[in-house]
CSV table of C-alpha atoms and ligand atoms in Angstrom, one decimal:
chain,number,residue,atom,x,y,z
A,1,UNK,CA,12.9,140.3,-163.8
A,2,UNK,CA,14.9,137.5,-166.0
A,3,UNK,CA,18.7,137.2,-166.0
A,4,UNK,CA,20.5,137.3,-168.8
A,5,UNK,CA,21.2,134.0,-168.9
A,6,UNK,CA,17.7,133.2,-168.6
A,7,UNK,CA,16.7,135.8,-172.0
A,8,UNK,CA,19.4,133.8,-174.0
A,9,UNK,CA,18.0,131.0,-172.9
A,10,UNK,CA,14.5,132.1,-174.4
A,11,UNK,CA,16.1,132.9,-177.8
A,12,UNK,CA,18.0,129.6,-177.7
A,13,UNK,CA,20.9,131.8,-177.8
A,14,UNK,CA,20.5,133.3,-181.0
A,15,UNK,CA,23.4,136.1,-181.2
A,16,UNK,CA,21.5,137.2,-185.0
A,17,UNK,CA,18.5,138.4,-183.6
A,18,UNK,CA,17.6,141.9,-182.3
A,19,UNK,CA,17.7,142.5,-178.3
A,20,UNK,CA,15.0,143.7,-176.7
A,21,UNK,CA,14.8,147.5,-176.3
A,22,UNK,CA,15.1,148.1,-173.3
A,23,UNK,CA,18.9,146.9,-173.1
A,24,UNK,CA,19.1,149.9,-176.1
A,25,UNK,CA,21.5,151.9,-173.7
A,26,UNK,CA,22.8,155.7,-175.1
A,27,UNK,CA,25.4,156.4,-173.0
A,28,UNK,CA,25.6,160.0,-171.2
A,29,UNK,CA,29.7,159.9,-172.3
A,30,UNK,CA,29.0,159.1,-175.4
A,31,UNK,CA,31.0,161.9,-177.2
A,32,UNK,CA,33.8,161.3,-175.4
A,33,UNK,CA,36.4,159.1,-177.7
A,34,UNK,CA,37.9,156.2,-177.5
A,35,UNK,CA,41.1,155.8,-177.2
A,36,UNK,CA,43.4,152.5,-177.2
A,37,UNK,CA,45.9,151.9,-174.7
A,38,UNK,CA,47.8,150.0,-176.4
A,39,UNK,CA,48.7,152.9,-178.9
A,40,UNK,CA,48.3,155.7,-176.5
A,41,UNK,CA,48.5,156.5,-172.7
A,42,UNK,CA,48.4,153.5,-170.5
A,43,UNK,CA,47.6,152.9,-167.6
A,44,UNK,CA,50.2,152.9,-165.1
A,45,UNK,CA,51.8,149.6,-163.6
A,46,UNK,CA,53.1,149.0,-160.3
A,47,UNK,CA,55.1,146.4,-159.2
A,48,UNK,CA,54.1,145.1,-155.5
A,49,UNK,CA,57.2,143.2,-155.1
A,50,UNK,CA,59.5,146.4,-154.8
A,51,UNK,CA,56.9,147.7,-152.0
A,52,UNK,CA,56.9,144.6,-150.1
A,53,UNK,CA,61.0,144.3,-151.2
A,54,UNK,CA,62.7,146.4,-152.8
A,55,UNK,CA,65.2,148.7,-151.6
A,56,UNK,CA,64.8,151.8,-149.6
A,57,UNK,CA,65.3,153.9,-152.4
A,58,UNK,CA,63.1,151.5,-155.1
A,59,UNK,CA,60.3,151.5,-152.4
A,60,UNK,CA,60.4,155.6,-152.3
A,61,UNK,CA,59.7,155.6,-155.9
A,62,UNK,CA,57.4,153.1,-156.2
A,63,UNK,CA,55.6,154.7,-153.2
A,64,UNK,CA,55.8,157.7,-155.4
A,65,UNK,CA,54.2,156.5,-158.1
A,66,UNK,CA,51.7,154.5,-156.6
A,67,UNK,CA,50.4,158.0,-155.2
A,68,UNK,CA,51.2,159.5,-158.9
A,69,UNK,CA,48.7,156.8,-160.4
A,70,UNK,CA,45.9,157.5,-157.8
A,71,UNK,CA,46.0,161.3,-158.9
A,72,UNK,CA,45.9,161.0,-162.6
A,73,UNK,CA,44.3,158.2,-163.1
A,74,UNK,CA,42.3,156.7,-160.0
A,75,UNK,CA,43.5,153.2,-162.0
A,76,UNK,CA,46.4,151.1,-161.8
A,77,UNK,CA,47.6,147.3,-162.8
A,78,UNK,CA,49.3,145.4,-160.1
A,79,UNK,CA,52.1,142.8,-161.0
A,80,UNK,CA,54.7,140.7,-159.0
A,81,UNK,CA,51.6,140.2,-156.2
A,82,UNK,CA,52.7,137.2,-155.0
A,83,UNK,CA,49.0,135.7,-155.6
A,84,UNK,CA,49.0,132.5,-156.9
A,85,UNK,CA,47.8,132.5,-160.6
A,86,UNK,CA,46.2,129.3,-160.0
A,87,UNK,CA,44.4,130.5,-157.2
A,88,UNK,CA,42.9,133.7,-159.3
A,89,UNK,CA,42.0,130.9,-162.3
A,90,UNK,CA,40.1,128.6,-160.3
A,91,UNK,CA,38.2,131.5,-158.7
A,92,UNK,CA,36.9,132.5,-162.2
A,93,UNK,CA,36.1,128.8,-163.0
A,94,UNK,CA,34.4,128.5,-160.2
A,95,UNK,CA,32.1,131.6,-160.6
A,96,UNK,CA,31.6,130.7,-164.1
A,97,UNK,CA,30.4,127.5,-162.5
A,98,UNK,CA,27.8,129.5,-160.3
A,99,UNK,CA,26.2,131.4,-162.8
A,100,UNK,CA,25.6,128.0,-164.7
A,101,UNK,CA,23.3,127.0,-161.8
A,102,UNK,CA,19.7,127.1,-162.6
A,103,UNK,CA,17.5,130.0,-161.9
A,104,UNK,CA,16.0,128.4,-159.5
A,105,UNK,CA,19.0,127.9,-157.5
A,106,UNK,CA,20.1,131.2,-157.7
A,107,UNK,CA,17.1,133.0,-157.3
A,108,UNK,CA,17.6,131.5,-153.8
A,109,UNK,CA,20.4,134.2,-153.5
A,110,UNK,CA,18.3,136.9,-155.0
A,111,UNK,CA,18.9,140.3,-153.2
A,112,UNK,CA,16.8,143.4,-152.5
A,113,UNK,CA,19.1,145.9,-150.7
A,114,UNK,CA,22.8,146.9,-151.3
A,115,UNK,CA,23.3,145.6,-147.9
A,116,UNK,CA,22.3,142.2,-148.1
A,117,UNK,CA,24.9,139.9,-147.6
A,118,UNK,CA,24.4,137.6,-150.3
A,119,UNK,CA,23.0,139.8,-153.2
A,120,UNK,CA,22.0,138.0,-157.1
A,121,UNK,CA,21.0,140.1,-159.9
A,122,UNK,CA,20.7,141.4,-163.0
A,123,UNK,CA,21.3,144.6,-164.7
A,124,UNK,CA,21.3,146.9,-161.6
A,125,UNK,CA,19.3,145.7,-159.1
A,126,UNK,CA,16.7,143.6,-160.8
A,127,UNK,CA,14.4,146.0,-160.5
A,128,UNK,CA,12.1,147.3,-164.2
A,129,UNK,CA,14.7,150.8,-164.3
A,130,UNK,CA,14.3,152.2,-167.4
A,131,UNK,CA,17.3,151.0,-169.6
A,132,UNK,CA,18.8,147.1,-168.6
A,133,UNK,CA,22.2,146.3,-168.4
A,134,UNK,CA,23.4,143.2,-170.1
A,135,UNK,CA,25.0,141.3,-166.9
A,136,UNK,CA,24.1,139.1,-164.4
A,137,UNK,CA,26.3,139.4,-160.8
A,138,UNK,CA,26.2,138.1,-157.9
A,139,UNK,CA,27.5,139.6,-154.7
A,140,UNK,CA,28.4,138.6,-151.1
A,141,UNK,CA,30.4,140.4,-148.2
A,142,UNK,CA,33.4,138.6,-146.7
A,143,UNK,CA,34.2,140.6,-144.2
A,144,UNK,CA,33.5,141.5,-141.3
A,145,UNK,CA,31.6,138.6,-141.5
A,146,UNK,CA,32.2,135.7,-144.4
A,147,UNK,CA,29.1,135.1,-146.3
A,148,UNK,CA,29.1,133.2,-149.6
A,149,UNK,CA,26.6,131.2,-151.7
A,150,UNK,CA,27.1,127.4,-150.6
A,151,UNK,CA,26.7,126.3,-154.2
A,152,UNK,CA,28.8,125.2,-156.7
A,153,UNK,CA,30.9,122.9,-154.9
A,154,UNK,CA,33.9,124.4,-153.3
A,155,UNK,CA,32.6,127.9,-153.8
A,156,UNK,CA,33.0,129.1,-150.1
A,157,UNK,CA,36.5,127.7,-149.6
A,158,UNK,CA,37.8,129.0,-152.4
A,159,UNK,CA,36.3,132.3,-152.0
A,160,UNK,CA,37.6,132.4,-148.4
A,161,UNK,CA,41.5,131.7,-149.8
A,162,UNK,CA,41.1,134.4,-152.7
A,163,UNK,CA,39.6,136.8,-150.5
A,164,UNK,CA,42.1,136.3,-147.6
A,165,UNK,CA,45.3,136.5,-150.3
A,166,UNK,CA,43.9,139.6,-151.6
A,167,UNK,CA,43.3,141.5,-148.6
A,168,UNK,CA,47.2,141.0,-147.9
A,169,UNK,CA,47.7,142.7,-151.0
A,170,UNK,CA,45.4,145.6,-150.4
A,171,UNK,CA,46.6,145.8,-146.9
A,172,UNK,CA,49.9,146.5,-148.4
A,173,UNK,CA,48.6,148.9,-151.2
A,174,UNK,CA,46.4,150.8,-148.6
A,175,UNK,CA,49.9,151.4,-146.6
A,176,UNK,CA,51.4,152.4,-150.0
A,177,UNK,CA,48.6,154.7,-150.5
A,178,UNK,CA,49.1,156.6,-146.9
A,179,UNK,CA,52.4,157.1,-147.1
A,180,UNK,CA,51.9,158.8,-150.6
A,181,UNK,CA,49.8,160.9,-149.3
A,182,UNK,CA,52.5,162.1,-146.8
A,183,UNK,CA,50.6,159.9,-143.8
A,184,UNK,CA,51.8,157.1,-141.8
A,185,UNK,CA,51.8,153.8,-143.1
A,186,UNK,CA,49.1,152.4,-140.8
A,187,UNK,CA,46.9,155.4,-141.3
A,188,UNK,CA,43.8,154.6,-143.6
A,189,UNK,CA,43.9,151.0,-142.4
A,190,UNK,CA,43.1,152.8,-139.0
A,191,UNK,CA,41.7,155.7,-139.9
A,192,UNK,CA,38.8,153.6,-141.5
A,193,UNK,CA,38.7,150.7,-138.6
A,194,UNK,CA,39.7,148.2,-141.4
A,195,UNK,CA,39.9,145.4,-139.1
A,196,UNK,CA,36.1,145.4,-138.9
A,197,UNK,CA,36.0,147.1,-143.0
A,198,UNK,CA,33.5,145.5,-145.3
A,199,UNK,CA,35.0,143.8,-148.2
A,200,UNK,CA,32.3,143.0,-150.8
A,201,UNK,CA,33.2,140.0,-153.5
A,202,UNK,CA,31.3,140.3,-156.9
A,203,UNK,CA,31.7,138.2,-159.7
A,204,UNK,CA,29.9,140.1,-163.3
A,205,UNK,CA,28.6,137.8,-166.1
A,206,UNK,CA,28.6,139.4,-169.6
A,207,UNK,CA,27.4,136.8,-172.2
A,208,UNK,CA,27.9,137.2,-175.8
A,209,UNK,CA,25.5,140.3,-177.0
A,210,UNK,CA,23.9,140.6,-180.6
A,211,UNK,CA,24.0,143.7,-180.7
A,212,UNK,CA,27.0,144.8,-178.6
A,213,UNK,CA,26.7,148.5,-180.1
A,214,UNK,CA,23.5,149.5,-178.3
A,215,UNK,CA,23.8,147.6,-175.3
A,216,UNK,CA,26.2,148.3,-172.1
A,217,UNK,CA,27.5,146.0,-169.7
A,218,UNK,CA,27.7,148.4,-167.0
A,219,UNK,CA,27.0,152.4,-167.4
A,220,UNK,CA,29.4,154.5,-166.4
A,221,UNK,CA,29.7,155.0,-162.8
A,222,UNK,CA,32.4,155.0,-159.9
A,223,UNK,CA,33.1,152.3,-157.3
A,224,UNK,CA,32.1,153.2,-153.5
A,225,UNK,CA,34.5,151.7,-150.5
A,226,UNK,CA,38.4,152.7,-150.9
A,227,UNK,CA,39.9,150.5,-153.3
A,228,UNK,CA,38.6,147.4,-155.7
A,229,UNK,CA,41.1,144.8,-156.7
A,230,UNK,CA,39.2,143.2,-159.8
A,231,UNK,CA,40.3,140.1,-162.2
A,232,UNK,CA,38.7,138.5,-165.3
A,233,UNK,CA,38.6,136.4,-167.6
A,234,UNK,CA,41.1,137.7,-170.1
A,235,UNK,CA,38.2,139.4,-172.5
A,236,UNK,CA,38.1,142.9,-173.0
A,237,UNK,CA,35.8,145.2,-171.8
A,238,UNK,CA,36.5,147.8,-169.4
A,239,UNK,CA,36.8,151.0,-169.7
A,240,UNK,CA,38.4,153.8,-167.8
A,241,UNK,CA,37.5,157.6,-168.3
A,242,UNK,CA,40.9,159.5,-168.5
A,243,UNK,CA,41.3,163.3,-169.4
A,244,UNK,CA,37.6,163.2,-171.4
A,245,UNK,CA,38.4,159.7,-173.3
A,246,UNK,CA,37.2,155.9,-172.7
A,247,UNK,CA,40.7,154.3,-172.4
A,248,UNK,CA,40.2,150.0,-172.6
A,249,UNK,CA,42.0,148.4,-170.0
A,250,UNK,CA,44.3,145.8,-171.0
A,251,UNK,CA,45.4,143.6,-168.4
A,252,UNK,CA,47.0,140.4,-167.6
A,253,UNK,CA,44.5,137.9,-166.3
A,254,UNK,CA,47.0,137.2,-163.5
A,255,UNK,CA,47.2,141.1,-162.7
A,256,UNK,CA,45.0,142.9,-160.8
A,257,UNK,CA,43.1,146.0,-162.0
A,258,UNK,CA,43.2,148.4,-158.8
A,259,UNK,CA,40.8,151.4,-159.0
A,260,UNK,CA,40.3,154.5,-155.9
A,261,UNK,CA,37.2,154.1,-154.4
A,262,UNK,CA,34.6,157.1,-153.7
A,263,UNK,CA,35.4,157.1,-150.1
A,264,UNK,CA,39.2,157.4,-150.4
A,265,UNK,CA,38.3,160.0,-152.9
A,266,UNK,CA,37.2,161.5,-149.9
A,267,UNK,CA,39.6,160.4,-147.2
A,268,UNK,CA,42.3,162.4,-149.5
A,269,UNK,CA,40.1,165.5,-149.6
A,270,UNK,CA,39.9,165.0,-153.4
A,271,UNK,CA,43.2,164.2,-154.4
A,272,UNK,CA,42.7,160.7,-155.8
A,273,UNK,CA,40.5,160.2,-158.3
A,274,UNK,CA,37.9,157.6,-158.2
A,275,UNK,CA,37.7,157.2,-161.9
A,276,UNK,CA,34.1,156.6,-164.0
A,277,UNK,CA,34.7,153.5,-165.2
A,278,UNK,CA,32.0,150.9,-167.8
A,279,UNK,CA,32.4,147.9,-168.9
A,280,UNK,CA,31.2,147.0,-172.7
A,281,UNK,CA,30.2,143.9,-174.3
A,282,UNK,CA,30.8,142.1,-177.2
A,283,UNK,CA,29.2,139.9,-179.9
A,284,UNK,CA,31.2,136.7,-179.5
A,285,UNK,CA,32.6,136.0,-175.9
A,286,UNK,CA,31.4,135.5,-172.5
A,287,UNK,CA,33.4,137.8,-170.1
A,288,UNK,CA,33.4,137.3,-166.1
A,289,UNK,CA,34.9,140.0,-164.1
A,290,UNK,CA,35.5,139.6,-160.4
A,291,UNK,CA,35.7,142.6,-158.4
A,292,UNK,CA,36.6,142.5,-154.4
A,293,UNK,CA,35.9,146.0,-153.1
A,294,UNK,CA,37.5,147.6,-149.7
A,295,UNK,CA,35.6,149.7,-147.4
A,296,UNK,CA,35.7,151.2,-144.1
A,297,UNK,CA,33.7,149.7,-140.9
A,298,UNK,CA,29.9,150.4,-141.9
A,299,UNK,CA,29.8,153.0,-138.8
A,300,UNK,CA,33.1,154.8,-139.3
A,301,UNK,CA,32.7,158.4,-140.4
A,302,UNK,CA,34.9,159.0,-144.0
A,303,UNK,CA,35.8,163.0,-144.3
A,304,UNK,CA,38.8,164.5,-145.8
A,305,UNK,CA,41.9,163.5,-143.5
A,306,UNK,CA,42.6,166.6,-140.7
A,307,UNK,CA,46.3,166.2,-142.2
A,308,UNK,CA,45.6,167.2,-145.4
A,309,UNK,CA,43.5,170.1,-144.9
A,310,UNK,CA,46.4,172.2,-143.7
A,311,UNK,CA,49.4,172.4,-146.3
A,312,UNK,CA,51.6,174.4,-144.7
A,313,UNK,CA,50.5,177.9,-145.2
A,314,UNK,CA,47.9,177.4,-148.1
A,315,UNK,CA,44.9,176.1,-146.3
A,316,UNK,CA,42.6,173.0,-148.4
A,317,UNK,CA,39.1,173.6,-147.0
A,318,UNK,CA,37.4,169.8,-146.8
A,319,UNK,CA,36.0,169.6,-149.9
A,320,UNK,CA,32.6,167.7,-148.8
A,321,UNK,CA,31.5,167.1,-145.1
A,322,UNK,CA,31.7,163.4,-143.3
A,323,UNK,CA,29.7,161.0,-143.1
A,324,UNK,CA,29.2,157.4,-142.5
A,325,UNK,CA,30.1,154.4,-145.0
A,326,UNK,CA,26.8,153.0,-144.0
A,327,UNK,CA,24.8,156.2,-144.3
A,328,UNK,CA,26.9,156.4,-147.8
A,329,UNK,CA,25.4,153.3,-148.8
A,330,UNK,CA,21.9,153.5,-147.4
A,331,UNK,CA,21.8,156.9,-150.0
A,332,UNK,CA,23.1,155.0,-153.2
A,333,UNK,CA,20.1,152.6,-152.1
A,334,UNK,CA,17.6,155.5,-151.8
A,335,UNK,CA,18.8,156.7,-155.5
A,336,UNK,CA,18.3,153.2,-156.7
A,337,UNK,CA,14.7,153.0,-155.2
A,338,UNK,CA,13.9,156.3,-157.1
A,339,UNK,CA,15.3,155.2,-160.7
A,340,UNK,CA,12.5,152.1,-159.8
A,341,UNK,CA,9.6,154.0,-158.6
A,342,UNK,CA,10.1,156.9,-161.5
B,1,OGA,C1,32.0,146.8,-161.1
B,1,OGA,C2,32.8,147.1,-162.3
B,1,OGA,C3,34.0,146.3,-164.2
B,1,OGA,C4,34.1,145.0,-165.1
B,1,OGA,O1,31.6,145.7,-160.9
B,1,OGA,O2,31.9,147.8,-160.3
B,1,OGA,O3,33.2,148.2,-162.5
B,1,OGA,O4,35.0,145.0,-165.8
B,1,OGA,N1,33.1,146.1,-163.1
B,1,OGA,O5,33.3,144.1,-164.9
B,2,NI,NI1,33.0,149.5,-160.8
């Protein structure tokens, strides 16, 4: 299966010529609208410095909307992270510089099985699935163990930096998160043995498309793991599904687009939302995404929190039954094997 890059390559990038079919993609929410953020509802902010900082009383609210944000909309921008800005621009660079390799160099990376630890692809897992995607990614777990792809220069290093400065950040949101759910503050990070969590680093290529309107980037579809902290390149394309419309996500490129993850959907018995999400393309720019996904240990069991089943006198039955983040995975896997074998 050819990348993207490599189909571009074939057409000597001609953006007036018809893709082939099988990137024709009709998308299963297609009647839902779209509607613009920037004239509509947004998607909520929060400001990490007043969690880490602010007052008693500014932290209580912030708290309180953090929690507000994870209910209605499963998405939220993060400003004031304390990240450096140069830190999140050289780690685009740089894996805009890795998907400039040749094939042959990062075919050496190319992965088979959602666990792999260093995983290169295209559309969704390079396999002949009915209907392409128009992206190339490549993926690699950090933690518990730090894997990365040893080339372009300086690749590793600076992966290691990002993905250490942005686990202080989610550490932080993840303590946010439990106490708006009425918990402790240390509860999911324990809860989900996060000292041994997987954190999964992704970077998506979307090159220029001719013919943006039939293809998708990435269907719709919601992220596993408990929260994903992603940044870009500052080109539009995602979209979030909010009360039955696409809603584009407009963020700073120094912000961080935080989404709920299926298994905290799950940890809060149903509470938070993890959001459908897709990302679109367009017929002029090349975006880059990078997405850095939190989830528990591989062998911890992830049902609804004990805590929140019982609400004083009106009882929440778990709304699904436990089981464990590597089982989890090892099923998306099986559903990805039958979309190739059918
Ligand atoms: C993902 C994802 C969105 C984007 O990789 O899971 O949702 O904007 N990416 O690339
Ligand atoms: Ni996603």
């Amino acid at each position: 299966m050819i990348s993207i890059k490599q189909l571009l390559a074939q057409t000597s990038g001609d953006l007036t010529s018809n893709i082939p079919t099988a990137y024709n993609f009709t998308p299963n929410n297609i009647h839902l609208p779209v509607s613009d953020e920037l004239f509509e509802d947004s998607i909520p902010t929060i400001d990490f410095s007043l969690l880490t900082s602010g007052t008693p009383e500014q932290r209580s609210k912030i708290i309180n909307d953090l929690g507000k944000a994870c209910q209605d909309w499963g998405f939220f921008v993060v400003i004031n992270h304390g990240v450096p800005e140069s830190l999140m621009k050289v780690m685009i660079e740089t894996c805009g510089e890795f998907f400039k390799l040749t094939e042959e160099e990062k075919q050496e990376y190319a992965g088979k099985h959602i666990l792999d630890p260093i995983f290169y692809g295209t559309s969704i897992n390079g396999a002949a699935t009915q209907v392409l995607f128009w992206r190339d990614f490549i993926k690699f777990f950090v933690h518990p163990k730090f894997h990365c792809p040893s080339k372009p220069i300086g690749f590793r290093e600076i992966s290691m930096e990002y993905s250490k400065r942005t686990w202080e950040v989610a550490k932080v949101l993840m303590k946010g998160i439990s106490m708006s759910l009425g918990l402790e503050e240390g509860y999911v990070e324990k809860a989900m043995n996060l000292e041994s969590g997987l954190q999964l680093m992704a970077a998506n290529l979307y090159p220029p498309c001719s013919q943006p309107e039939v293809a998708i980037g990435l269907p719709p579809h919601s992220d596993h793991g408990l929260l994903t902290l992603l940044i870009h390149n500052g080109i539009c394309g995602l979209q979030v599904q909010h009360k039955e419309k696409w809603v584009n996500v407009y963020s700073n490129p120094n912000a961080f687009v935080v989404n709920i993850g299926n298994h905290m959907e799950i940890l809060s018995n149903g509470k938070y939302k993890s959001a459908f999400h897709r990302a679109l393309v367009n017929g002029t720019d090349t975006r880059i995404s990078i997405p850095i996904l939190y989830g528990p240990a591989l062998e911890t069991v992830v049902s609804p929190a004990p805590e929140l089943l019982v609400d004083n006198e009106t009882s929440n039955p778990p709304a699904c039954a436990g089981m464990t983040y590597r089982e989890y995975l090892e099923m998306l896997q099986a559903k990805i094997n039958a979309k190739i074998h059918n």
